[in-house]
CSV table of C-alpha atoms in Angstrom, one decimal:
chain,number,residue,atom,x,y,z
A,18,UNK,CA,-4.4,43.0,39.4
A,19,UNK,CA,-6.9,40.7,41.1
A,20,UNK,CA,-10.6,40.9,40.1
A,21,UNK,CA,-11.4,41.8,43.7
A,22,UNK,CA,-12.2,45.1,45.5
A,23,UNK,CA,-11.8,45.2,49.3
A,24,UNK,CA,-14.3,47.6,50.9
A,25,UNK,CA,-13.4,48.9,54.3
A,26,UNK,CA,-16.1,51.0,56.1
A,27,UNK,CA,-14.6,53.1,58.9
A,28,UNK,CA,-16.2,55.1,61.7
A,29,UNK,CA,-13.8,56.5,64.3
A,30,UNK,CA,-11.1,54.0,63.7
A,31,UNK,CA,-7.3,54.6,64.3
A,32,UNK,CA,-5.7,56.3,61.3
A,33,UNK,CA,-2.6,54.1,61.6
A,34,UNK,CA,-4.6,50.9,61.5
A,35,UNK,CA,-6.7,52.0,58.5
A,36,UNK,CA,-3.6,53.1,56.6
A,37,UNK,CA,-1.8,49.9,57.3
A,38,UNK,CA,-4.8,47.9,56.0
A,39,UNK,CA,-4.9,50.0,52.8
A,40,UNK,CA,-1.2,49.7,52.0
A,41,UNK,CA,-1.3,46.0,52.9
A,42,UNK,CA,-4.0,45.2,50.3
A,43,UNK,CA,-2.3,47.5,47.7
A,44,UNK,CA,0.9,45.5,48.1
A,45,UNK,CA,-1.0,42.3,47.3
A,46,UNK,CA,-2.5,43.8,44.2
A,47,UNK,CA,-6.1,44.3,45.4
A,48,UNK,CA,-8.2,47.3,44.8
A,49,UNK,CA,-9.2,49.0,48.0
A,50,UNK,CA,-12.0,51.4,48.8
A,51,UNK,CA,-12.0,53.1,52.2
A,52,UNK,CA,-15.5,54.5,53.0
A,53,UNK,CA,-15.5,57.2,55.7
A,54,UNK,CA,-18.9,56.9,57.3
A,55,UNK,CA,-18.9,60.4,58.9
A,56,UNK,CA,-15.6,59.8,60.6
A,57,UNK,CA,-13.4,62.8,61.3
A,58,UNK,CA,-10.1,60.8,61.3
A,59,UNK,CA,-7.5,62.4,59.1
A,60,UNK,CA,-6.1,59.8,56.7
A,61,UNK,CA,-3.2,60.1,54.2
A,62,UNK,CA,-4.9,57.7,51.8
A,63,UNK,CA,-7.8,58.0,49.2
A,64,UNK,CA,-11.2,57.5,50.6
A,65,UNK,CA,-14.9,58.1,50.0
A,66,UNK,CA,-16.4,60.5,52.5
A,67,UNK,CA,-19.7,62.1,53.4
A,68,UNK,CA,-20.5,64.5,56.1
A,69,UNK,CA,-22.8,62.5,58.4
A,70,UNK,CA,-22.9,59.0,59.9
A,71,UNK,CA,-25.3,56.9,57.8
A,72,UNK,CA,-24.5,53.4,58.9
A,73,UNK,CA,-22.2,50.5,58.4
A,74,UNK,CA,-24.3,49.0,55.6
A,75,UNK,CA,-24.8,52.3,53.9
A,76,UNK,CA,-21.0,52.7,53.7
A,77,UNK,CA,-20.6,49.2,52.2
A,78,UNK,CA,-23.2,50.0,49.6
A,79,UNK,CA,-21.2,53.1,48.6
A,80,UNK,CA,-18.1,51.0,48.2
A,81,UNK,CA,-20.0,48.4,46.1
A,82,UNK,CA,-21.3,51.1,43.8
A,83,UNK,CA,-17.8,52.5,43.3
A,84,UNK,CA,-16.1,49.1,42.7
A,85,UNK,CA,-15.1,48.2,39.2
A,86,UNK,CA,-14.4,44.5,39.8
A,87,UNK,CA,-16.9,41.6,39.5
A,88,UNK,CA,-16.2,40.5,43.1
A,89,UNK,CA,-16.1,42.5,46.3
A,90,UNK,CA,-14.9,41.8,49.9
A,91,UNK,CA,-16.0,43.5,53.1
A,92,UNK,CA,-13.3,44.0,55.7
A,93,UNK,CA,-13.8,45.7,59.0
A,94,UNK,CA,-11.4,48.5,59.9
A,95,UNK,CA,-11.1,47.8,63.6
A,96,UNK,CA,-7.9,45.6,63.4
A,97,UNK,CA,-9.7,42.3,64.1
A,98,UNK,CA,-9.5,40.8,60.6
A,99,UNK,CA,-6.4,39.4,58.9
A,100,UNK,CA,-5.4,40.5,55.4
A,101,UNK,CA,-4.2,36.9,54.7
A,102,UNK,CA,-7.7,35.6,55.3
A,103,UNK,CA,-9.0,37.6,52.4
A,104,UNK,CA,-6.6,35.7,50.0
A,105,UNK,CA,-8.0,32.4,51.5
A,106,UNK,CA,-11.6,33.4,51.1
A,107,UNK,CA,-11.0,34.7,47.5
A,108,UNK,CA,-9.3,31.5,46.6
A,109,UNK,CA,-12.2,29.4,47.9
A,110,UNK,CA,-14.6,31.7,46.0
A,111,UNK,CA,-12.7,31.0,42.7
A,112,UNK,CA,-12.4,27.3,43.3
A,113,UNK,CA,-16.0,26.4,44.3
A,114,UNK,CA,-18.1,26.0,41.2
A,115,UNK,CA,-21.0,28.6,40.9
A,116,UNK,CA,-20.1,30.0,44.3
A,117,UNK,CA,-21.6,33.5,44.9
A,118,UNK,CA,-20.4,34.2,48.4
A,119,UNK,CA,-17.8,33.0,50.9
A,120,UNK,CA,-18.3,33.9,54.5
A,121,UNK,CA,-15.5,34.0,57.0
A,122,UNK,CA,-16.5,31.8,60.0
A,123,UNK,CA,-15.0,33.4,63.1
A,124,UNK,CA,-12.8,31.2,65.4
A,125,UNK,CA,-11.0,32.3,68.5
A,126,UNK,CA,-13.4,35.2,69.0
A,127,UNK,CA,-13.2,36.3,72.6
A,128,UNK,CA,-16.6,37.7,73.7
A,129,UNK,CA,-19.0,37.6,76.6
A,130,UNK,CA,-21.3,34.6,77.1
A,131,UNK,CA,-24.4,36.7,76.3
A,132,UNK,CA,-22.9,37.9,73.0
A,133,UNK,CA,-21.9,34.3,72.1
A,134,UNK,CA,-25.4,33.0,73.0
A,135,UNK,CA,-27.1,35.8,71.0
A,136,UNK,CA,-25.1,34.9,67.9
A,137,UNK,CA,-26.0,31.2,68.2
A,138,UNK,CA,-29.7,32.1,68.7
A,139,UNK,CA,-29.7,34.4,65.6
A,140,UNK,CA,-27.9,31.8,63.5
A,141,UNK,CA,-30.4,29.1,64.6
A,142,UNK,CA,-33.4,31.3,63.8
A,143,UNK,CA,-32.0,32.3,60.4
A,144,UNK,CA,-31.4,28.6,59.6
A,145,UNK,CA,-35.0,27.7,60.5
A,146,UNK,CA,-36.6,30.7,58.6
A,147,UNK,CA,-34.4,30.5,55.5
A,148,UNK,CA,-34.4,26.7,55.3
A,149,UNK,CA,-30.6,26.8,54.9
A,150,UNK,CA,-27.8,26.2,57.5
A,151,UNK,CA,-26.3,29.4,58.7
A,152,UNK,CA,-22.8,29.0,60.2
A,153,UNK,CA,-21.9,32.7,60.9
A,154,UNK,CA,-24.7,34.9,59.8
A,155,UNK,CA,-23.2,38.3,60.5
A,156,UNK,CA,-19.5,37.9,60.0
A,157,UNK,CA,-18.0,41.2,58.6
A,158,UNK,CA,-15.4,39.4,56.5
A,159,UNK,CA,-16.9,37.9,53.3
A,160,UNK,CA,-16.3,37.8,49.5
A,161,UNK,CA,-19.3,37.9,47.2
A,162,UNK,CA,-20.6,38.7,43.7
A,163,UNK,CA,-20.8,42.5,43.2
A,164,UNK,CA,-23.6,42.5,40.7
A,165,UNK,CA,-25.8,40.1,42.7
A,166,UNK,CA,-25.4,42.4,45.8
A,167,UNK,CA,-26.4,45.4,43.7
A,168,UNK,CA,-29.6,43.5,42.6
A,169,UNK,CA,-30.5,43.2,46.3
A,170,UNK,CA,-29.6,46.7,47.2
A,171,UNK,CA,-33.1,47.9,48.1
A,172,UNK,CA,-33.5,45.2,50.7
A,173,UNK,CA,-30.0,45.3,52.1
A,174,UNK,CA,-29.9,47.3,55.3
A,175,UNK,CA,-27.9,50.5,56.1
A,176,UNK,CA,-27.0,49.4,59.6
A,177,UNK,CA,-24.9,46.6,61.1
A,178,UNK,CA,-27.6,44.2,59.9
A,179,UNK,CA,-26.3,44.6,56.3
A,180,UNK,CA,-24.3,41.4,56.8
A,181,UNK,CA,-27.5,39.6,58.0
A,182,UNK,CA,-29.6,40.8,55.2
A,183,UNK,CA,-27.1,39.9,52.5
A,184,UNK,CA,-26.7,36.4,54.0
A,185,UNK,CA,-30.5,35.8,54.2
A,186,UNK,CA,-31.2,37.2,50.7
A,187,UNK,CA,-28.5,35.3,48.8
A,188,UNK,CA,-28.8,32.0,50.6
A,189,UNK,CA,-32.6,32.0,50.7
A,190,UNK,CA,-32.7,32.6,47.0
A,191,UNK,CA,-30.6,29.5,46.5
A,192,UNK,CA,-27.2,31.0,45.6
A,193,UNK,CA,-24.3,28.8,46.6
A,194,UNK,CA,-22.5,30.0,49.7
A,195,UNK,CA,-19.3,28.6,51.2
A,196,UNK,CA,-18.2,29.0,54.8
A,197,UNK,CA,-14.5,29.2,55.6
A,198,UNK,CA,-12.8,29.5,59.1
A,199,UNK,CA,-11.0,32.7,59.8
A,200,UNK,CA,-9.0,34.0,62.9
A,201,UNK,CA,-10.2,37.0,64.8
A,202,UNK,CA,-7.7,39.1,66.7
A,203,UNK,CA,-8.4,41.0,69.9
A,204,UNK,CA,-9.2,44.7,69.4
A,205,UNK,CA,-6.1,46.9,69.6
A,206,UNK,CA,-8.2,49.8,70.8
A,207,UNK,CA,-11.7,50.9,71.6
A,208,UNK,CA,-14.8,48.7,72.0
A,209,UNK,CA,-17.4,47.2,69.7
A,210,UNK,CA,-19.9,49.7,68.3
A,211,UNK,CA,-22.6,47.1,68.2
A,212,UNK,CA,-25.3,47.5,70.9
A,213,UNK,CA,-26.0,43.9,71.9
A,214,UNK,CA,-29.7,44.2,72.9
A,215,UNK,CA,-30.8,46.9,70.5
A,216,UNK,CA,-29.0,45.6,67.5
A,217,UNK,CA,-29.9,42.0,68.4
A,218,UNK,CA,-33.6,42.7,68.2
A,219,UNK,CA,-33.2,44.7,65.0
A,220,UNK,CA,-31.3,41.8,63.5
A,221,UNK,CA,-34.0,39.4,64.6
A,222,UNK,CA,-36.6,41.6,62.8
A,223,UNK,CA,-34.6,41.6,59.6
A,224,UNK,CA,-34.1,37.9,59.7
A,225,UNK,CA,-37.8,37.3,59.9
A,226,UNK,CA,-38.7,40.0,57.4
A,227,UNK,CA,-36.1,39.1,54.7
A,228,UNK,CA,-36.3,35.4,55.4
A,229,UNK,CA,-40.1,35.2,55.0
A,230,UNK,CA,-40.0,37.5,52.0
A,231,UNK,CA,-37.6,35.2,50.2
A,232,UNK,CA,-39.4,32.1,51.2
A,233,UNK,CA,-42.8,33.4,50.0
A,234,UNK,CA,-41.2,34.6,46.8
A,235,UNK,CA,-40.1,31.1,46.1
A,236,UNK,CA,-43.6,29.9,46.9
A,237,UNK,CA,-45.1,32.4,44.4
A,238,UNK,CA,-42.7,31.1,41.7
A,239,UNK,CA,-43.7,27.5,42.4
A,240,UNK,CA,-47.4,28.4,42.3
A,241,UNK,CA,-47.1,30.2,39.0
A,242,UNK,CA,-45.3,27.2,37.6
A,243,UNK,CA,-48.1,24.8,38.4
A,244,UNK,CA,-51.2,27.0,38.0
C-alpha cells in the first residue's frame, strides 16, 4: 500500500466517471477518498457526504482530515486528469529532497484566450507578491504533505481558490515545491463550474491577502531576530 491518499471532490459529476477513477486508484494500491460536496449522484462506492454544497476547498479539507497517510493528492472528478500522472507526481515528491508539494503543470489545456490570459496574469501577480515563481498556481492535481496542509487549514479557502491559497501559503513560507508537466484531457461531459470573472477576482483577492500575510510574517520573524 502506498503512503498516499487521493482525494476526489465531486459536485454533479458522472457516476460512471467517478467510479472508474475510484477503482483505477484502488487497483494501483492507493487509498481513495471520494467527497460528495452536496452532489445527488448515486454511487456504488464509499464516499464522504454531506447534505449541502459547501465548496471545492471545503470538500478537500474533509478528505485531508479523513486521510491516514502522510501524503495526499487532490484529483478532480471531471475526467480531465490522468491516473498515470498521479504516479509521476508522487514519484517526483519522493525523489526531491525536502519536497513538500508537487504541482501538476497543465499542458495541452484547450481553453478560451481570456481564460488563458487570466491564468497567466494570476500566476504573474502571485509570483510578484510571494517572491517565488509560480508556474501553475491553481492546478487541481497536486501531491503534498498532509500535516503541513492541516497546519494551514484556517487560511485555506473553501472555494475553488483552495488551490491558490495552498500554493501561496506553502511556497511563501519557503517550503520546497516542484512543478511537473501533466496532460489535460478534454471534458467528456458538462462545462467548467468555475465562473471566470467572479472567481478570477476572488482568486486575486486571496493572492494579495495570503501573499502579503506570509511576507509580513517573514518580516516579523526577521525583525524579532535582530531586535
